[in-house]
mmCIF file of C-alpha atoms (C1' of nucleotides) in Angstrom:
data_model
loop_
_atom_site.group_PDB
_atom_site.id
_atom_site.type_symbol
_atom_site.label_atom_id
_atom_site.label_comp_id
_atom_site.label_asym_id
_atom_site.label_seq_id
_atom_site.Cartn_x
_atom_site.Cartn_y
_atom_site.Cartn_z
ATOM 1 C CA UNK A 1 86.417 92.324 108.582
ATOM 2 C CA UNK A 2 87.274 95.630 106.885
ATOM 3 C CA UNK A 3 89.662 96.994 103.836
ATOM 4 C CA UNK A 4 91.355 99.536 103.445
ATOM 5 C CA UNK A 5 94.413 100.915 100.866
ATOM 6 C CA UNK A 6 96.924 102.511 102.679
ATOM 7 C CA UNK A 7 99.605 104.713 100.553
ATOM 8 C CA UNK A 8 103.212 105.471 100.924
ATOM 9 C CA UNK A 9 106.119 106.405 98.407
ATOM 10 C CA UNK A 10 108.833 104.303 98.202
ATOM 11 C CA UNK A 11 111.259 106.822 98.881
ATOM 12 C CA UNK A 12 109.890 107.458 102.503
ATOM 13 C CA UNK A 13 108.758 103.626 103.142
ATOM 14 C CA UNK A 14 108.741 101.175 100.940
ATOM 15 C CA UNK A 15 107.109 97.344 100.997
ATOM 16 C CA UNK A 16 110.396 96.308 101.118
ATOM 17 C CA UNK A 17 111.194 97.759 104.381
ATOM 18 C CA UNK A 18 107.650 96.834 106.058
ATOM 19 C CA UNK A 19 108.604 93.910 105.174
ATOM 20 C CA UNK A 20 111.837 93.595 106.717
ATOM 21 C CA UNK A 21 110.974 95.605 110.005
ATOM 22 C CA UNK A 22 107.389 93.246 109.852
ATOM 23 C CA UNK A 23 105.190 95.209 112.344
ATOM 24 C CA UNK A 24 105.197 99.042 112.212
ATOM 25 C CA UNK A 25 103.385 102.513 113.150
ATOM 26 C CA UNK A 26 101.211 103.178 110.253
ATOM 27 C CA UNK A 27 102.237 107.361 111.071
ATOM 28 C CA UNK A 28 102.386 110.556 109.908
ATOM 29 C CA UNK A 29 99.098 110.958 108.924
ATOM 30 C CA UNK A 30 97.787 114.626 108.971
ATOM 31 C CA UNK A 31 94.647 115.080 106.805
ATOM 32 C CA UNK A 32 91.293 114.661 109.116
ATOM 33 C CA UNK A 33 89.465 112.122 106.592
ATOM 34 C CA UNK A 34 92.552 109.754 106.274
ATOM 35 C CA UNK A 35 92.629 109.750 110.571
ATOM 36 C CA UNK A 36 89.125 108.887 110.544
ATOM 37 C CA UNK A 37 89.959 105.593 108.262
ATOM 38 C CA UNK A 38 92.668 104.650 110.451
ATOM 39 C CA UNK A 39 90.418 105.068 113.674
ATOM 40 C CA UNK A 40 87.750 103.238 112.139
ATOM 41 C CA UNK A 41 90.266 100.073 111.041
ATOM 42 C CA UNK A 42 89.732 97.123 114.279
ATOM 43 C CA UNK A 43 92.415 94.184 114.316
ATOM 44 C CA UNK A 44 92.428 91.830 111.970
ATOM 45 C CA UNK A 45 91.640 94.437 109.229
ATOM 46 C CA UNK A 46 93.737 93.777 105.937
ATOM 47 C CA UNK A 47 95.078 96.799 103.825
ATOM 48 C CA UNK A 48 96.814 96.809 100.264
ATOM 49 C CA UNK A 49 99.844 98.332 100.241
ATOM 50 C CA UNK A 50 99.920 101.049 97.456
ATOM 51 C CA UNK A 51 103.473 102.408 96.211
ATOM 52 C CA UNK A 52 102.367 106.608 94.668
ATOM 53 C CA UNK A 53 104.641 108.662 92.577
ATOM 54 C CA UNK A 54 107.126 105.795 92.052
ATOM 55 C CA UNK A 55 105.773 102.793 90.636
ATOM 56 C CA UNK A 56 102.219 103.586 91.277
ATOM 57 C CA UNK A 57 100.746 100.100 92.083
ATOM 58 C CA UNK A 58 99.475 97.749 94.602
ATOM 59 C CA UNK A 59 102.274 95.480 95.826
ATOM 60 C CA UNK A 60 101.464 93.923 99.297
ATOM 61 C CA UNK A 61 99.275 93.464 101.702
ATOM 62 C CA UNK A 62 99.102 94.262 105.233
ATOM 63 C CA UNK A 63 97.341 93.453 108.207
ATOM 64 C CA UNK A 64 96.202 95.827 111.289
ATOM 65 C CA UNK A 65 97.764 94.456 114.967
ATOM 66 C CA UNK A 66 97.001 97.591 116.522
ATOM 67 C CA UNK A 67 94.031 99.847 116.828
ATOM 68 C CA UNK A 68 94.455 104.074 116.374
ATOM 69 C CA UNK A 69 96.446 105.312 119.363
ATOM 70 C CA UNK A 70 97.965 108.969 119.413
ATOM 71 C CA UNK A 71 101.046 109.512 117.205
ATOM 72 C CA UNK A 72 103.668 110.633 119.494
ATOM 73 C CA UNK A 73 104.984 112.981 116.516
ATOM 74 C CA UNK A 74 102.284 114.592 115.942
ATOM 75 C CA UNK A 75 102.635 118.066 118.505
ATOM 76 C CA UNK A 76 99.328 119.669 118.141
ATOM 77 C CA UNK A 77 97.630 115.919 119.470
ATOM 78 C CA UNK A 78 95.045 115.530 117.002
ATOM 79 C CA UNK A 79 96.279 112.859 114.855
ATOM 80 C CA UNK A 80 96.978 108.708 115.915
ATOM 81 C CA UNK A 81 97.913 105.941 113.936
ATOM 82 C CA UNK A 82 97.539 102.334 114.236
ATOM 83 C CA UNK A 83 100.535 99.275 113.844
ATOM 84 C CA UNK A 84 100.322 97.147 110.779
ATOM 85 C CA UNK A 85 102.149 94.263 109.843
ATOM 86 C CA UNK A 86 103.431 92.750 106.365
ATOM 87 C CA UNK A 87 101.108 89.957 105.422
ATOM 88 C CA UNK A 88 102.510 88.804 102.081
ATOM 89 C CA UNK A 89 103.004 90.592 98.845
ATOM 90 C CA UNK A 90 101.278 90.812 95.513
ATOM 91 C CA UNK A 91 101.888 87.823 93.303
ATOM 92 C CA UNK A 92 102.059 90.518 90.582
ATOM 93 C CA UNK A 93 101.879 93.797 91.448
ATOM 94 C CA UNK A 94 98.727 95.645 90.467
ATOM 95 C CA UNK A 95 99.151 99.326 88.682
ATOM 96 C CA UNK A 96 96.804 102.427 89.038
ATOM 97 C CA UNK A 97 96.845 101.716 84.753
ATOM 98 C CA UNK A 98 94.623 98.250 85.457
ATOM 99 C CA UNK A 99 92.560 99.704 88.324
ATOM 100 C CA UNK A 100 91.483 102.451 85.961
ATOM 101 C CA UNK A 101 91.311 101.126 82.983
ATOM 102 C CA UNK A 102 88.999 98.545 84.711
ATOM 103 C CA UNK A 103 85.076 98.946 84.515
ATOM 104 C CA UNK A 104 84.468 97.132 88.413
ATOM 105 C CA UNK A 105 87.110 99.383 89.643
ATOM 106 C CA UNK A 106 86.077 103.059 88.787
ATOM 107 C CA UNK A 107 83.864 103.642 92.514
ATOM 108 C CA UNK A 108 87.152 102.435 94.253
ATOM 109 C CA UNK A 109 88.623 105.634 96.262
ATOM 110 C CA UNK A 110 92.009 105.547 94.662
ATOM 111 C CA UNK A 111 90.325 106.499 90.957
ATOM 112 C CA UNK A 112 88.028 108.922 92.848
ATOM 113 C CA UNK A 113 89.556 110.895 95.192
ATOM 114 C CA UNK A 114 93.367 109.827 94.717
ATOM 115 C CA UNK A 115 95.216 112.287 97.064
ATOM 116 C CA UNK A 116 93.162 110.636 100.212
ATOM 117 C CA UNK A 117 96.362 108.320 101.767
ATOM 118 C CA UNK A 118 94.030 105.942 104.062
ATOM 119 C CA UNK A 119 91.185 104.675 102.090
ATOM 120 C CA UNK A 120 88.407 102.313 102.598
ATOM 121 C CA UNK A 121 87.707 99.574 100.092
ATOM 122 C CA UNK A 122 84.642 97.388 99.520
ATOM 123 C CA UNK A 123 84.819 93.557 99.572
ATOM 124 C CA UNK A 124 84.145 93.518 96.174
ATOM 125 C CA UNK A 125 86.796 95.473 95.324
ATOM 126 C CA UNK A 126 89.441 93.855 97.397
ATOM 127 C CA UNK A 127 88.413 90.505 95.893
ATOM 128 C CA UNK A 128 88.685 91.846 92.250
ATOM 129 C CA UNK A 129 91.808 93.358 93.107
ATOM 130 C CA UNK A 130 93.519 89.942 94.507
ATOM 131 C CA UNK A 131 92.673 88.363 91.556
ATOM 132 C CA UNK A 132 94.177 90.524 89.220
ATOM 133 C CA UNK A 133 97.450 90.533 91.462
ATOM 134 C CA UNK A 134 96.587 86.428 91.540
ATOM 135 C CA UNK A 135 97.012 86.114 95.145
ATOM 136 C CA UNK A 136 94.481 84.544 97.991
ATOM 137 C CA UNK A 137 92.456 87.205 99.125
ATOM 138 C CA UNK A 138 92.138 85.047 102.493
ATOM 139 C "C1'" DG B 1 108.647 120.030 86.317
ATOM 140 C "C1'" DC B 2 103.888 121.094 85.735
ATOM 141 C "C1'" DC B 3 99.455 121.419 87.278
ATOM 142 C "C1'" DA B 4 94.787 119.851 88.951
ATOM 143 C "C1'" DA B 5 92.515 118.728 92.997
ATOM 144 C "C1'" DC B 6 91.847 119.620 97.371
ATOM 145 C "C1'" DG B 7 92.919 120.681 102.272
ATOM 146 C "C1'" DT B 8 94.250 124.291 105.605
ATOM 147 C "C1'" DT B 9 95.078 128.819 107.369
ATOM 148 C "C1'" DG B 10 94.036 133.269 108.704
ATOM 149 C "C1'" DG B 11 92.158 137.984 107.864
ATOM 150 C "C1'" DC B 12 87.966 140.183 107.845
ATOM 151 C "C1'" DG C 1 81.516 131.927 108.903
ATOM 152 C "C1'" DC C 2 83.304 133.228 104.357
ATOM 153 C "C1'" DC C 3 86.773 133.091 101.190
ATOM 154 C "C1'" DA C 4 91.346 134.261 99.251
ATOM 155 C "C1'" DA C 5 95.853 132.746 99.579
ATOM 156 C "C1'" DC C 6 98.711 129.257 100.094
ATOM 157 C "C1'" DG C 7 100.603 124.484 100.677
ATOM 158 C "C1'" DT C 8 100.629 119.583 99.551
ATOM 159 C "C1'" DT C 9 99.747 115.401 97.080
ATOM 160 C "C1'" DG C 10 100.412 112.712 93.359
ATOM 161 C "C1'" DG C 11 99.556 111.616 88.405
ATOM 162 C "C1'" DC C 12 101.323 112.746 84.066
#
DNA sequence: GCCAACGTTGGC
DNA sequence: GCCAACGTTGGC
């Protein structure tokens, strides 16, 4: 299995909401490198759930139910998306702060290249991560 | 609200 | 195919 940090604000779509609507269309994404993530994510993938501009921190994780399949809003056809579903959320939310102030964490995508909204994320990292939010990784 | 980083567009 | 202009993201 795969992982992946997928960003939204919480103004547009928050955890709260995936988790009350459970399974949604991971959309709207229009930026080539981020559509190759989500085309490379298979089922049973897990994702963190990463809140930008407001609160700026990991708080849930997410699982992938459906593979990349066009995005019906997107006109010019070029971009998908895939369906993802609320898993459970952070035991304590982690912040950008602790993933850059920490010495493991400063490969992860989200320190290097932190505009990219799908991003892949090494084993490693998604353990490290779980245990500084003290939740199961499983 | 500013600005750095970076992606995209379009003229040549 | 290059590159200047422009737009967007997202941290601060």
């Amino acid at each position: 299995m795969a992982y992946w940090l997928v960003k939204s604000e919480p103004f547009k779509w928050s955890w709260q909401q995936q988790v009350e609507h459970g399974t949604t269309h991971w959309d709207g994404v229009r930026n080539y490198q981020a559509s190759n993530n989500l085309k490379a994510m298979r089922l049973g993938d897990r994702a963190f759930f990463y809140h930008s501009n407001e609160g700026k921190e990991i708080v849930g994780i997410v699982e992938v139910v459906k593979e990349y399949y066009p995005d019906p809003s997107d006109e010019s056809g070029r971009f998908g998306m895939v369906d993802v579903k609320a898993v459970k959320p952070m035991t304590r939310p982690v912040t950008l702060a602790e993933i850059k102030a920490d010495p493991e964490l400063q490969d992860i995508a989200l320190v290097r290249q932190s505009r990219l909204s799908v991003q892949p994320v090494t084993e490693a990292q998604w353990r490290h991560i779980c245990r500084l939010g003290e939740t199961d990784p499983a």
